[in-house]
Amino acid sequence: MFIRHTTAVLKINEAEEGFRNDLKDRCDKNISIDEIYRHNDLEHRDPKTMCDSKEECLNGHAHIRGMLMGNSSETIPVQKGNLMLGKWQRVLLFELDHAREREIIFSFVGEK
Amino acid sequence: MFIRHTTAVLKINEAEEGFRNDLKDRCDKNISIDEIYRHNDLEHRDPKTMCDSKEECLNGHAHIRGMLMGNSSETIPVQKGNLMLGKWQRVLLFELDHAREREIIFSFVGEK
Amino acid sequence: MFIRHTTAVLKINEAEEGFRNDLKDRCDKNISIDEIYRHNDLEHRDPKTMCDSKEECLNGHAHIRGMLMGNSSETIPVQKGNLMLGKWQRVLLFELDHAREREIIFSFVGEK
């Protein structure tokens, strides 16, 4: 399972609203969108890394959140066609900047 | 290598007691069990996410720690039957809430 | 993709200098090399975990950074010989202590 983005993460955790809000609060407090990020300094940014709209570019907070939140891939065992997730485990997608269309690639290895 | 839990993580790092205590200190300080977590607000929690005992439920800190500590899976190369870990690398299980029986799934792909 | 080290991480994120400096600033501030780490207390360290030079040993900050920065492995889908990375995704190696020679193992599964 691989997510093709730098400002969203796929994670396995409990699908519980309170926890999701705890995480959001913590991000908003510790890796706030209002901090000064060099990534958001468009004057000094390499033009090759410039995105289409200014809004898309100003996401320094999301990159840092992504770095601390985990990897881009997760490998889940499958048995008889079922994901072998634990009782409380669910696959969650966390948007670290703002919601948009996302692309995820699922690859399967092993015997049928 | 996949751990079927949301309050424990499998990580590869050095098996050194001082480091483990450094990590514990940091968690206790920055993601303290004494903070207020919405996840621990059992009155407003979806009954479907309610666990068997109250003690099991009050683990908001552990979910946040798990989110910041890494993914649920780790893929380690194997050569001639040996894990190709680096000199200082060891597979460690970190309990983020309290110790209990845990289930880990090992899957192998490739040729013999 | 597997890195055989505990003080460097392989991550997928944007190859943008401002972001890399944001991350470095954050590490220097929150997981500073100047903090007191039990891992650096060589008097009480298990001799089996002692490294060759004193400088190599005093890296408590790097172990904590590694724990928060992600896993040792990342699995990237490949199609027709190309890594299926997203538009902004690049494979980056972050040194958490100081630069040195590093060893990375690439393993491939699937059909040709």
PDB file of C-alpha atoms in Angstrom, chain B:
ATOM      1  CA  MET B   1       6.892  -8.120   9.902  1.00  0.00           C
ATOM      2  CA  PHE B   2       3.530  -6.765  10.998  1.00  0.00           C
ATOM      3  CA  ILE B   3       2.211  -5.969  14.470  1.00  0.00           C
ATOM      4  CA  ARG B   4      -1.528  -6.324  14.950  1.00  0.00           C
ATOM      5  CA  HIS B   5      -1.885  -3.587  17.551  1.00  0.00           C
ATOM      6  CA  THR B   6      -2.425   0.160  17.794  1.00  0.00           C
ATOM      7  CA  THR B   7      -0.696   0.669  21.151  1.00  0.00           C
ATOM      8  CA  ALA B   8       2.598  -1.113  20.500  1.00  0.00           C
ATOM      9  CA  VAL B   9       5.157  -0.667  17.719  1.00  0.00           C
ATOM     10  CA  LEU B  10       7.872  -2.770  16.147  1.00  0.00           C
ATOM     11  CA  LYS B  11      10.918  -0.695  15.416  1.00  0.00           C
ATOM     12  CA  ILE B  12      14.480  -1.315  14.366  1.00  0.00           C
ATOM     13  CA  ASN B  13      16.998   0.520  16.502  1.00  0.00           C
ATOM     14  CA  GLU B  14      19.818  -0.140  18.941  1.00  0.00           C
ATOM     15  CA  ALA B  15      19.130  -2.482  21.858  1.00  0.00           C
ATOM     16  CA  GLU B  16      20.664  -0.142  24.418  1.00  0.00           C
ATOM     17  CA  GLU B  17      19.018   0.515  27.738  1.00  0.00           C
ATOM     18  CA  GLY B  18      19.946   4.202  27.995  1.00  0.00           C
ATOM     19  CA  PHE B  19      18.367   4.942  24.642  1.00  0.00           C
ATOM     20  CA  ARG B  20      15.199   3.053  25.588  1.00  0.00           C
ATOM     21  CA  ASN B  21      14.939   5.142  28.722  1.00  0.00           C
ATOM     22  CA  ASP B  22      15.609   8.344  26.765  1.00  0.00           C
ATOM     23  CA  LEU B  23      12.654   7.447  24.575  1.00  0.00           C
ATOM     24  CA  LYS B  24      10.450   6.626  27.529  1.00  0.00           C
ATOM     25  CA  ASP B  25      11.339   9.919  29.246  1.00  0.00           C
ATOM     26  CA  ARG B  26      10.535  11.844  26.086  1.00  0.00           C
ATOM     27  CA  CYS B  27       7.172  10.125  25.666  1.00  0.00           C
ATOM     28  CA  ASP B  28       6.288  10.639  29.326  1.00  0.00           C
ATOM     29  CA  LYS B  29       7.132  14.338  29.010  1.00  0.00           C
ATOM     30  CA  ASN B  30       5.764  15.217  25.570  1.00  0.00           C
ATOM     31  CA  ILE B  31       2.878  12.763  25.173  1.00  0.00           C
ATOM     32  CA  SER B  32       2.019  12.328  28.821  1.00  0.00           C
ATOM     33  CA  ILE B  33      -0.572   9.894  30.123  1.00  0.00           C
ATOM     34  CA  ASP B  34      -1.886  12.786  32.250  1.00  0.00           C
ATOM     35  CA  GLU B  35      -2.886  15.054  29.376  1.00  0.00           C
ATOM     36  CA  ILE B  36      -6.518  15.376  28.394  1.00  0.00           C
ATOM     37  CA  TYR B  37      -7.323  13.160  25.422  1.00  0.00           C
ATOM     38  CA  ARG B  38     -10.673  13.202  23.657  1.00  0.00           C
ATOM     39  CA  HIS B  39     -10.114   9.516  23.011  1.00  0.00           C
ATOM     40  CA  ASN B  40     -10.473   9.003  26.781  1.00  0.00           C
ATOM     41  CA  ASP B  41     -13.825  10.779  26.945  1.00  0.00           C
ATOM     42  CA  LEU B  42     -15.927   7.631  27.229  1.00  0.00           C
ATOM     43  CA  GLU B  43     -19.208   9.559  27.452  1.00  0.00           C
ATOM     44  CA  HIS B  44     -18.890  10.810  23.896  1.00  0.00           C
ATOM     45  CA  ARG B  45     -17.265   7.729  22.419  1.00  0.00           C
ATOM     46  CA  ASP B  46     -18.952   5.695  19.721  1.00  0.00           C
ATOM     47  CA  PRO B  47     -20.060   2.476  21.496  1.00  0.00           C
ATOM     48  CA  LYS B  48     -18.587   0.445  18.635  1.00  0.00           C
ATOM     49  CA  THR B  49     -15.118   1.609  19.635  1.00  0.00           C
ATOM     50  CA  MET B  50     -15.620   0.814  23.309  1.00  0.00           C
ATOM     51  CA  CYS B  51     -13.375  -1.857  24.729  1.00  0.00           C
ATOM     52  CA  ASP B  52     -14.102  -4.446  27.379  1.00  0.00           C
ATOM     53  CA  SER B  53     -12.642  -2.752  30.417  1.00  0.00           C
ATOM     54  CA  LYS B  54     -12.364   0.919  31.269  1.00  0.00           C
ATOM     55  CA  GLU B  55      -8.612   0.578  31.736  1.00  0.00           C
ATOM     56  CA  GLU B  56      -8.183  -0.700  28.194  1.00  0.00           C
ATOM     57  CA  CYS B  57     -10.068   2.305  26.858  1.00  0.00           C
ATOM     58  CA  LEU B  58      -8.107   5.092  28.502  1.00  0.00           C
ATOM     59  CA  ASN B  59      -5.093   5.000  26.237  1.00  0.00           C
ATOM     60  CA  GLY B  60      -5.253   8.197  24.196  1.00  0.00           C
ATOM     61  CA  HIS B  61      -1.571   8.788  24.893  1.00  0.00           C
ATOM     62  CA  ALA B  62      -0.650   5.406  23.407  1.00  0.00           C
ATOM     63  CA  HIS B  63      -2.461   6.087  20.128  1.00  0.00           C
ATOM     64  CA  ILE B  64      -0.668   9.412  19.688  1.00  0.00           C
ATOM     65  CA  ARG B  65       2.672   7.824  20.568  1.00  0.00           C
ATOM     66  CA  GLY B  66       2.020   5.102  18.014  1.00  0.00           C
ATOM     67  CA  MET B  67       1.219   7.637  15.306  1.00  0.00           C
ATOM     68  CA  LEU B  68       4.507   9.437  15.860  1.00  0.00           C
ATOM     69  CA  MET B  69       6.604   6.337  16.357  1.00  0.00           C
ATOM     70  CA  GLY B  70       6.151   4.725  13.004  1.00  0.00           C
ATOM     71  CA  ASN B  71       4.295   2.297  10.860  1.00  0.00           C
ATOM     72  CA  SER B  72       2.799  -1.093  11.651  1.00  0.00           C
ATOM     73  CA  SER B  73       5.001  -2.952   9.195  1.00  0.00           C
ATOM     74  CA  GLU B  74       8.695  -3.215   8.532  1.00  0.00           C
ATOM     75  CA  THR B  75      10.311  -5.153   5.695  1.00  0.00           C
ATOM     76  CA  ILE B  76      13.751  -6.615   6.332  1.00  0.00           C
ATOM     77  CA  PRO B  77      15.911  -8.205   3.615  1.00  0.00           C
ATOM     78  CA  VAL B  78      16.998 -11.811   4.225  1.00  0.00           C
ATOM     79  CA  GLN B  79      20.059 -13.468   2.689  1.00  0.00           C
ATOM     80  CA  LYS B  80      20.876 -17.143   3.167  1.00  0.00           C
ATOM     81  CA  GLY B  81      18.482 -17.287   6.069  1.00  0.00           C
ATOM     82  CA  ASN B  82      19.923 -14.288   7.910  1.00  0.00           C
ATOM     83  CA  LEU B  83      18.251 -10.964   8.559  1.00  0.00           C
ATOM     84  CA  MET B  84      20.460  -8.358   6.888  1.00  0.00           C
ATOM     85  CA  LEU B  85      20.348  -5.982   9.838  1.00  0.00           C
ATOM     86  CA  GLY B  86      23.127  -3.443  10.311  1.00  0.00           C
ATOM     87  CA  LYS B  87      25.714  -3.774  13.072  1.00  0.00           C
ATOM     88  CA  TRP B  88      23.661  -1.846  15.637  1.00  0.00           C
ATOM     89  CA  GLN B  89      20.192  -2.696  14.394  1.00  0.00           C
ATOM     90  CA  ARG B  90      17.907  -4.925  16.430  1.00  0.00           C
ATOM     91  CA  VAL B  91      14.169  -5.550  16.159  1.00  0.00           C
ATOM     92  CA  LEU B  92      12.523  -3.990  19.218  1.00  0.00           C
ATOM     93  CA  LEU B  93       8.945  -4.026  20.421  1.00  0.00           C
ATOM     94  CA  PHE B  94       7.878  -0.897  22.281  1.00  0.00           C
ATOM     95  CA  GLU B  95       4.814  -1.026  24.507  1.00  0.00           C
ATOM     96  CA  LEU B  96       3.153   2.396  24.418  1.00  0.00           C
ATOM     97  CA  ASP B  97       0.438   1.743  26.983  1.00  0.00           C
ATOM     98  CA  HIS B  98       1.154  -1.265  29.198  1.00  0.00           C
ATOM     99  CA  ALA B  99       2.608  -4.705  28.584  1.00  0.00           C
ATOM    100  CA  ARG B 100       0.287  -7.476  27.444  1.00  0.00           C
ATOM    101  CA  GLU B 101       0.328 -10.409  25.057  1.00  0.00           C
ATOM    102  CA  ARG B 102       0.975  -9.194  21.507  1.00  0.00           C
ATOM    103  CA  GLU B 103       0.580 -10.796  18.103  1.00  0.00           C
ATOM    104  CA  ILE B 104       3.114 -10.321  15.306  1.00  0.00           C
ATOM    105  CA  ILE B 105       2.843 -11.772  11.799  1.00  0.00           C
ATOM    106  CA  PHE B 106       5.977 -12.650   9.827  1.00  0.00           C
ATOM    107  CA  SER B 107       5.538 -13.059   6.083  1.00  0.00           C
ATOM    108  CA  PHE B 108       8.251 -14.203   3.689  1.00  0.00           C
ATOM    109  CA  VAL B 109       8.482 -13.597  -0.045  1.00  0.00           C
ATOM    110  CA  GLY B 110      11.112 -14.707  -2.561  1.00  0.00           C
ATOM    111  CA  GLU B 111      12.873 -17.884  -3.622  1.00  0.00           C
ATOM    112  CA  LYS B 112      14.424 -20.502  -1.422  1.00  0.00           C
TER     113      LYS B 112
END
